[in-house]
Amino acid sequence: MIRVAFLKLTSCSGCLNQSLVALLSNEELLGKFEFAYFTELGLLTEDYFDILFVEGSVSNSKQEKELREFRKKSKTLVALGTCAVQGGIQSLRSGEDVEEVKKTVYPFPDKIDIYSDPKPISDVVKVDFAITGCPINGDAVVNFLRKYDVGGLPLILPESVCCECKRNGLTCVMVAQGTPCLGPVTVSGCGALCPSFQRGCYGCYGLRTWDLDKTRLEKFFDKLLKLGAPESMIQVIARGYGYRSYKYVRRG
Amino acid sequence: MINVSIRTDLYYVGNIYDLDKLIRILRETYGRRLQGYKYYGGKVTWGEINGISDLPLSVEDYVEPGLYRLREGYRFRHSSVSPKLFLLPSKQIYIVESNDFSQAKVLDYNVSIQYVLFGIKPCDLNAINVLDRMIGEKNPVYAHRRRSISAIIVEECLEPNNNCFCGVMNSGPFVEKDFDIAYARLDDKRVIFKYGSSFGRDVLSKLELRIAGEKEVYEYLEKTKLARERTSAVFKKSMKEIQESLMNKARDKELWLKISENCVGCGNCNFVCPTCFCLEFDYSINGEDQGVKIANWTGCLLYSYGQVAGGHFRPELYTRYRHFILHKFVFYPRQIERLGCVGCGRCITWCPMSIDLRECVNNAISG
Amino acid sequence: MQVVNLIEVLKSKKAIVVRTIDEAPGVKTFALKLSGEYDIKPGQFSMLYYWGIGEAPISLANLPLKTGSSTIIEHTVRSTGVVTNTIVENARIGSVLGVRGPYGKGWPLEKHENMNIVIVAGGIGLAPLRPVIKYIEKNREKYKDVYLLYGARTPADMLYKYEHESYSRMPGVKVLLSSDVRVEGWSHHVGFVTDLVKYVDVRTEETVAYVCGPEVMMRVAVKKLLDKGFRKDNIFLSLERRMRCGVGICGTCQFGHYFVCRDGPVFSYSEIEDYLWIEGV
Ligand SMILES: Cc1cc2nc3c(=O)[nH]c(=O)nc-3n(C[C@H](O)[C@H](O)[C@H](O)COP(=O)(O)OP(=O)(O)OC[C@H]3O[C@@H](n4cnc5c(N)ncnc54)[C@H](O)[C@@H]3O)c2cc1C
Ligand code: SF4
Ligand code: SF4
Ligand code: SF4
Ligand code: SF4
Ligand code: SF4
Ligand code: FES
């Protein structure tokens, strides 16, 4: 049996839930994998793991330590979801004064121990594989496990959401309705969920930062602004889903 | 193009309800199934045509680079889909194999139904011709689907849209061969028909249309001529000069960086292009422990195109954008002896960054 | 015209690993047994399929051996990505891999009878050239002088080290080796393999060159060979591009207007002169 653990850091459990639903609807996997550590299910065996899925970003030194320890016990570490991969929603506070942020949110701010900028887990430990999404697509976890079972890994293809949008035969909301859409600069994997409901993609799978440079991203954001996207939208996107790129792209 | 003595006996005139009759005859008398542009839920997509209400008869596409609006009218040109969706589907399941390769199954591409492509555009017909030469019998999915097409009915364009440039690419806006029936809408009611094969003639004879009058034929030819002219005045040089110039400048990195500076590599242009055929293979294991080989659309504008383990054959976006243009204008002719672009303008319409292929080509050859 | 049969085009044949050889760090040679005929020629390639994971184009690395009702072929695989890692890590004697092919145009050996042959190989690039050497060995009388210029980053990265001796024992065959970096005990050339071209002593008009290696190395090799007086159409290169289908339908292997899988992977320099010097074409 292949031993699997799910570790949760700062996150909403959305990715864990997606994984759980996907696992339960693919029963044949339950015969091959043993789920050893999954706090949501009350599974707490901590000795060693073949696969460690980590949800969430690193917000404080306690989490950092826990993550390092779990890494030592695991053969393969998979970053699960945009928080773990790029920082996620909680990165919205990146670049702000952390004490101010605490005051606006919590009644006893001094009890809150957090870094000013949340860290993607790759800042702390070696990541063997990343599954992006906010939340992730459960099929990606199933695909990962099936491939792991025969001895390999899935192939990562850095594509835009537009690819899935067009393959699914959807009509582009940006071109046909003038709705701002982040599909062109966002990593694929969701199956173009938002455009299939006539909405613009809001970038939850993360910005395609590795093959887009600053000027191109800025040009793209300018285009969104021209279509009437509120400036705050750009801020949310760039910080929440493009943590790293936010440091150099500023629009809105 | 306009003959001195107009042969009116080649043309027939009817109205839009004759299109309904045509659909019914093909379905009922000939037992065919129809595929074409389908008006559904306020959009024009691709699908099965069962009657006149499926046709986009009372809408018109207004386009600009990066902009598409469907509005009331009677001059539908096209949408983001094309016959490619039917012939070379975006996801092609090839084969399902057991892990010891003792069993292999092919999924459902033995099409025995006889299809008719209904209402495709002249540029679409030319795009099919490009795919025939490029993919033809080699891709089994394409081959089977192509063979299931027993007839082609084309709707010619008397008023191209802003992004159409089929004229200069010699792919429209009218057809002269490789079709069974072609029709054009003289106005919102009158439709002029012609046939291009004996099958087409047989079918048309069943519609009991009246032979066109000289005035109607003249009107048709005059509009066709204007449409051809409108879609031809695009490039600053002749096609031969364009090709030479593109090749000469292929090494000019600065030039191509400039031309592609607004592109974000989203790949929309490749996906909507009716002649782009590139495929990405995907391997997975299904719930029954069978290995599945699938092909999905991909395109040269995507980063994954040319990406390999530990390296990349076209890491820079400008090289991929350059390949898009060079492929259409220079490499297709070397591969299949005809241009790969049919001038449909889809890549211009559906580019979220409003990049205009015509402008890029003009800049490349003059820059 | 007959519609191609889907099964025939993309189905993999079952291949059983009958032998594995560790060549260099992360590089292994696999001898694969297929039932029936598999008529693959030097320079051609197969798509190796690790079931459920994916396929990768891999060149023939030895002449096929027909034994009764089966054929044994060899493929040398360097682990670089998803598929090759999985193969190198997991495939052992008895493992089953999928094979489809043979694909592509190989080295035009038959056309070059009665000529001198200069082989220039860099790193893993020796794999597709090894069957050439084996072919010459078997048909020694058909070819004149033969040079093998082979270089790798370090001596340890070299393939088929156990046979280099036997190559140089063949009559009229000169083997010149090179290591990019200086290593204790290395008595051969230190530098790039292309430096060795200057030691080739042949009448270029009756000589062909077969080159395979990283693209930068091939470009330098072409320059040096041309300088030496080689004719453009006597220089042959085996190119690498990203490949998905191997049969000319996926378009991802395009190099200029060529489909490397179908029109290559072996090209004469005169065919690709227009493209070789354009970055990312
Ligand atoms: C004609 C030809 C012959 C080759 N012969 C050999 C050989 O004998 N030995 C050897 O070790 N390597 C050879 N290669 C390179 C080898 O194919 C790649 O290293 C391998 O495909 C990497 O696949 P991957 O899945 O491990 O990498 P990933 O990048 O993770 O794989 C993704 C997919 O991309 C494609 N791909 C990735 N890299 C390449 C590449 N360099 N060339 C073509 N397609 C690629 C494959 O379809 C692969 O399945 C050859 C390549 C070509 C084109
Ligand atoms: S709707 Fe969005 S994701 Fe879809 S094609 Fe348009 S821009 Fe891309
Ligand atoms: S659609 Fe436009 S932005 Fe997207 S890849 Fe094509 S040219 Fe570039
Ligand atoms: S390149 Fe553009 S204009 Fe030409 S056929 Fe393709 S989509 Fe149409
Ligand atoms: S233009 Fe690009 S995507 Fe289209 S067929 Fe050519 S290489 Fe493929
Ligand atoms: S490109 Fe030409 S044939 Fe195609 S829709 Fe436009 S006018 Fe019609
Ligand atoms: S590998 Fe698919 S066309 Fe060459």
mmCIF file of C-alpha atoms in Angstrom, chain B residues 179-293:
data_model
loop_
_atom_site.group_PDB
_atom_site.id
_atom_site.type_symbol
_atom_site.label_atom_id
_atom_site.label_comp_id
_atom_site.label_asym_id
_atom_site.label_seq_id
_atom_site.Cartn_x
_atom_site.Cartn_y
_atom_site.Cartn_z
ATOM 1 C CA PHE B 179 -18.935 22.007 -53.474
ATOM 2 C CA ASP B 180 -22.286 20.464 -54.215
ATOM 3 C CA ILE B 181 -24.588 23.415 -53.743
ATOM 4 C CA ALA B 182 -23.773 27.033 -53.036
ATOM 5 C CA TYR B 183 -26.175 29.777 -52.163
ATOM 6 C CA ALA B 184 -25.960 33.459 -51.383
ATOM 7 C CA ARG B 185 -28.468 35.801 -49.830
ATOM 8 C CA LEU B 186 -29.239 38.682 -52.167
ATOM 9 C CA ASP B 187 -31.140 40.364 -49.379
ATOM 10 C CA ASP B 188 -32.936 39.283 -46.231
ATOM 11 C CA LYS B 189 -35.407 37.204 -48.255
ATOM 12 C CA ARG B 190 -34.115 36.258 -51.681
ATOM 13 C CA VAL B 191 -31.575 33.490 -52.010
ATOM 14 C CA ILE B 192 -29.664 32.625 -55.168
ATOM 15 C CA PHE B 193 -28.528 29.032 -55.644
ATOM 16 C CA LYS B 194 -26.032 27.262 -57.868
ATOM 17 C CA TYR B 195 -24.837 23.677 -58.054
ATOM 18 C CA GLY B 196 -21.327 22.323 -58.305
ATOM 19 C CA SER B 197 -21.928 18.601 -58.777
ATOM 20 C CA SER B 198 -24.483 16.265 -60.240
ATOM 21 C CA PHE B 199 -25.659 15.420 -56.744
ATOM 22 C CA GLY B 200 -26.164 19.122 -56.141
ATOM 23 C CA ARG B 201 -28.110 19.447 -59.370
ATOM 24 C CA ASP B 202 -30.392 16.555 -58.435
ATOM 25 C CA VAL B 203 -31.091 18.003 -55.031
ATOM 26 C CA LEU B 204 -31.706 21.488 -56.382
ATOM 27 C CA SER B 205 -34.130 20.152 -58.972
ATOM 28 C CA LYS B 206 -36.251 18.797 -56.144
ATOM 29 C CA LEU B 207 -36.567 22.284 -54.677
ATOM 30 C CA GLU B 208 -38.496 23.418 -57.751
ATOM 31 C CA LEU B 209 -36.835 26.813 -57.807
ATOM 32 C CA ARG B 210 -37.257 29.250 -60.636
ATOM 33 C CA ILE B 211 -34.341 29.966 -62.937
ATOM 34 C CA ALA B 212 -32.725 33.280 -62.080
ATOM 35 C CA GLY B 213 -33.492 36.332 -64.145
ATOM 36 C CA GLU B 214 -30.705 38.260 -65.816
ATOM 37 C CA LYS B 215 -31.060 41.143 -63.387
ATOM 38 C CA GLU B 216 -30.715 38.882 -60.374
ATOM 39 C CA VAL B 217 -27.643 37.207 -61.753
ATOM 40 C CA TYR B 218 -26.131 40.564 -62.534
ATOM 41 C CA GLU B 219 -26.877 41.755 -59.022
ATOM 42 C CA TYR B 220 -25.243 38.633 -57.604
ATOM 43 C CA LEU B 221 -22.124 38.914 -59.737
ATOM 44 C CA GLU B 222 -21.758 42.596 -59.058
ATOM 45 C CA LYS B 223 -21.940 42.090 -55.283
ATOM 46 C CA THR B 224 -19.555 39.179 -55.489
ATOM 47 C CA LYS B 225 -17.069 41.300 -57.358
ATOM 48 C CA LEU B 226 -17.269 44.076 -54.788
ATOM 49 C CA ALA B 227 -16.865 41.595 -51.953
ATOM 50 C CA ARG B 228 -13.823 40.110 -53.623
ATOM 51 C CA GLU B 229 -12.313 43.544 -54.037
ATOM 52 C CA ARG B 230 -13.005 44.469 -50.452
ATOM 53 C CA THR B 231 -11.293 41.368 -49.149
ATOM 54 C CA SER B 232 -8.349 41.746 -51.491
ATOM 55 C CA ALA B 233 -7.025 45.209 -50.676
ATOM 56 C CA VAL B 234 -5.054 44.176 -47.632
ATOM 57 C CA PHE B 235 -1.345 43.777 -48.150
ATOM 58 C CA LYS B 236 1.196 46.263 -49.369
ATOM 59 C CA LYS B 237 2.927 43.754 -51.588
ATOM 60 C CA SER B 238 2.122 40.772 -53.771
ATOM 61 C CA MET B 239 1.954 37.361 -52.145
ATOM 62 C CA LYS B 240 5.205 36.316 -53.761
ATOM 63 C CA GLU B 241 6.960 39.397 -52.412
ATOM 64 C CA ILE B 242 5.425 38.827 -48.992
ATOM 65 C CA GLN B 243 6.784 35.304 -48.888
ATOM 66 C CA GLU B 244 10.259 36.320 -49.929
ATOM 67 C CA SER B 245 10.311 39.198 -47.534
ATOM 68 C CA LEU B 246 9.091 37.119 -44.583
ATOM 69 C CA MET B 247 11.792 34.552 -45.153
ATOM 70 C CA ASN B 248 14.485 37.192 -45.562
ATOM 71 C CA LYS B 249 13.488 38.782 -42.306
ATOM 72 C CA ALA B 250 13.052 35.605 -40.324
ATOM 73 C CA ARG B 251 16.343 36.227 -38.561
ATOM 74 C CA ASP B 252 15.542 39.789 -37.549
ATOM 75 C CA LYS B 253 14.845 39.243 -33.860
ATOM 76 C CA GLU B 254 14.171 42.898 -33.087
ATOM 77 C CA LEU B 255 11.550 43.086 -35.792
ATOM 78 C CA TRP B 256 9.669 40.042 -34.538
ATOM 79 C CA LEU B 257 9.919 41.153 -30.946
ATOM 80 C CA LYS B 258 8.265 44.374 -31.973
ATOM 81 C CA ILE B 259 5.581 42.637 -33.997
ATOM 82 C CA SER B 260 4.703 40.257 -31.193
ATOM 83 C CA GLU B 261 5.017 42.751 -28.348
ATOM 84 C CA ASN B 262 1.320 42.690 -27.426
ATOM 85 C CA CYS B 263 0.914 38.926 -27.638
ATOM 86 C CA VAL B 264 0.463 37.002 -24.394
ATOM 87 C CA GLY B 265 0.728 33.539 -25.916
ATOM 88 C CA CYS B 266 -2.800 32.490 -25.002
ATOM 89 C CA GLY B 267 -3.247 30.435 -28.160
ATOM 90 C CA ASN B 268 -6.718 31.685 -29.081
ATOM 91 C CA CYS B 269 -5.543 32.459 -32.592
ATOM 92 C CA ASN B 270 -4.438 28.850 -33.115
ATOM 93 C CA PHE B 271 -7.623 27.371 -31.729
ATOM 94 C CA VAL B 272 -9.995 29.466 -33.803
ATOM 95 C CA CYS B 273 -7.941 29.119 -36.965
ATOM 96 C CA PRO B 274 -9.754 26.700 -39.286
ATOM 97 C CA THR B 275 -6.471 25.400 -40.687
ATOM 98 C CA CYS B 276 -4.419 24.993 -37.504
ATOM 99 C CA PHE B 277 -4.129 21.307 -36.813
ATOM 100 C CA CYS B 278 -1.509 20.896 -34.091
ATOM 101 C CA LEU B 279 -2.192 18.310 -31.427
ATOM 102 C CA GLU B 280 -0.933 17.607 -27.945
ATOM 103 C CA PHE B 281 -0.960 14.018 -26.768
ATOM 104 C CA ASP B 282 -2.168 13.135 -23.347
ATOM 105 C CA TYR B 283 -1.770 9.802 -21.614
ATOM 106 C CA SER B 284 -3.853 8.690 -18.699
ATOM 107 C CA ILE B 285 -5.201 5.691 -16.886
ATOM 108 C CA ASN B 286 -8.930 5.292 -16.581
ATOM 109 C CA GLY B 287 -10.996 3.744 -13.798
ATOM 110 C CA GLU B 288 -10.911 0.327 -15.503
ATOM 111 C CA ASP B 289 -7.118 0.235 -15.451
ATOM 112 C CA GLN B 290 -6.770 0.903 -19.138
ATOM 113 C CA GLY B 291 -4.198 3.264 -20.621
ATOM 114 C CA VAL B 292 -5.804 5.974 -22.722
ATOM 115 C CA LYS B 293 -4.087 7.915 -25.499
#
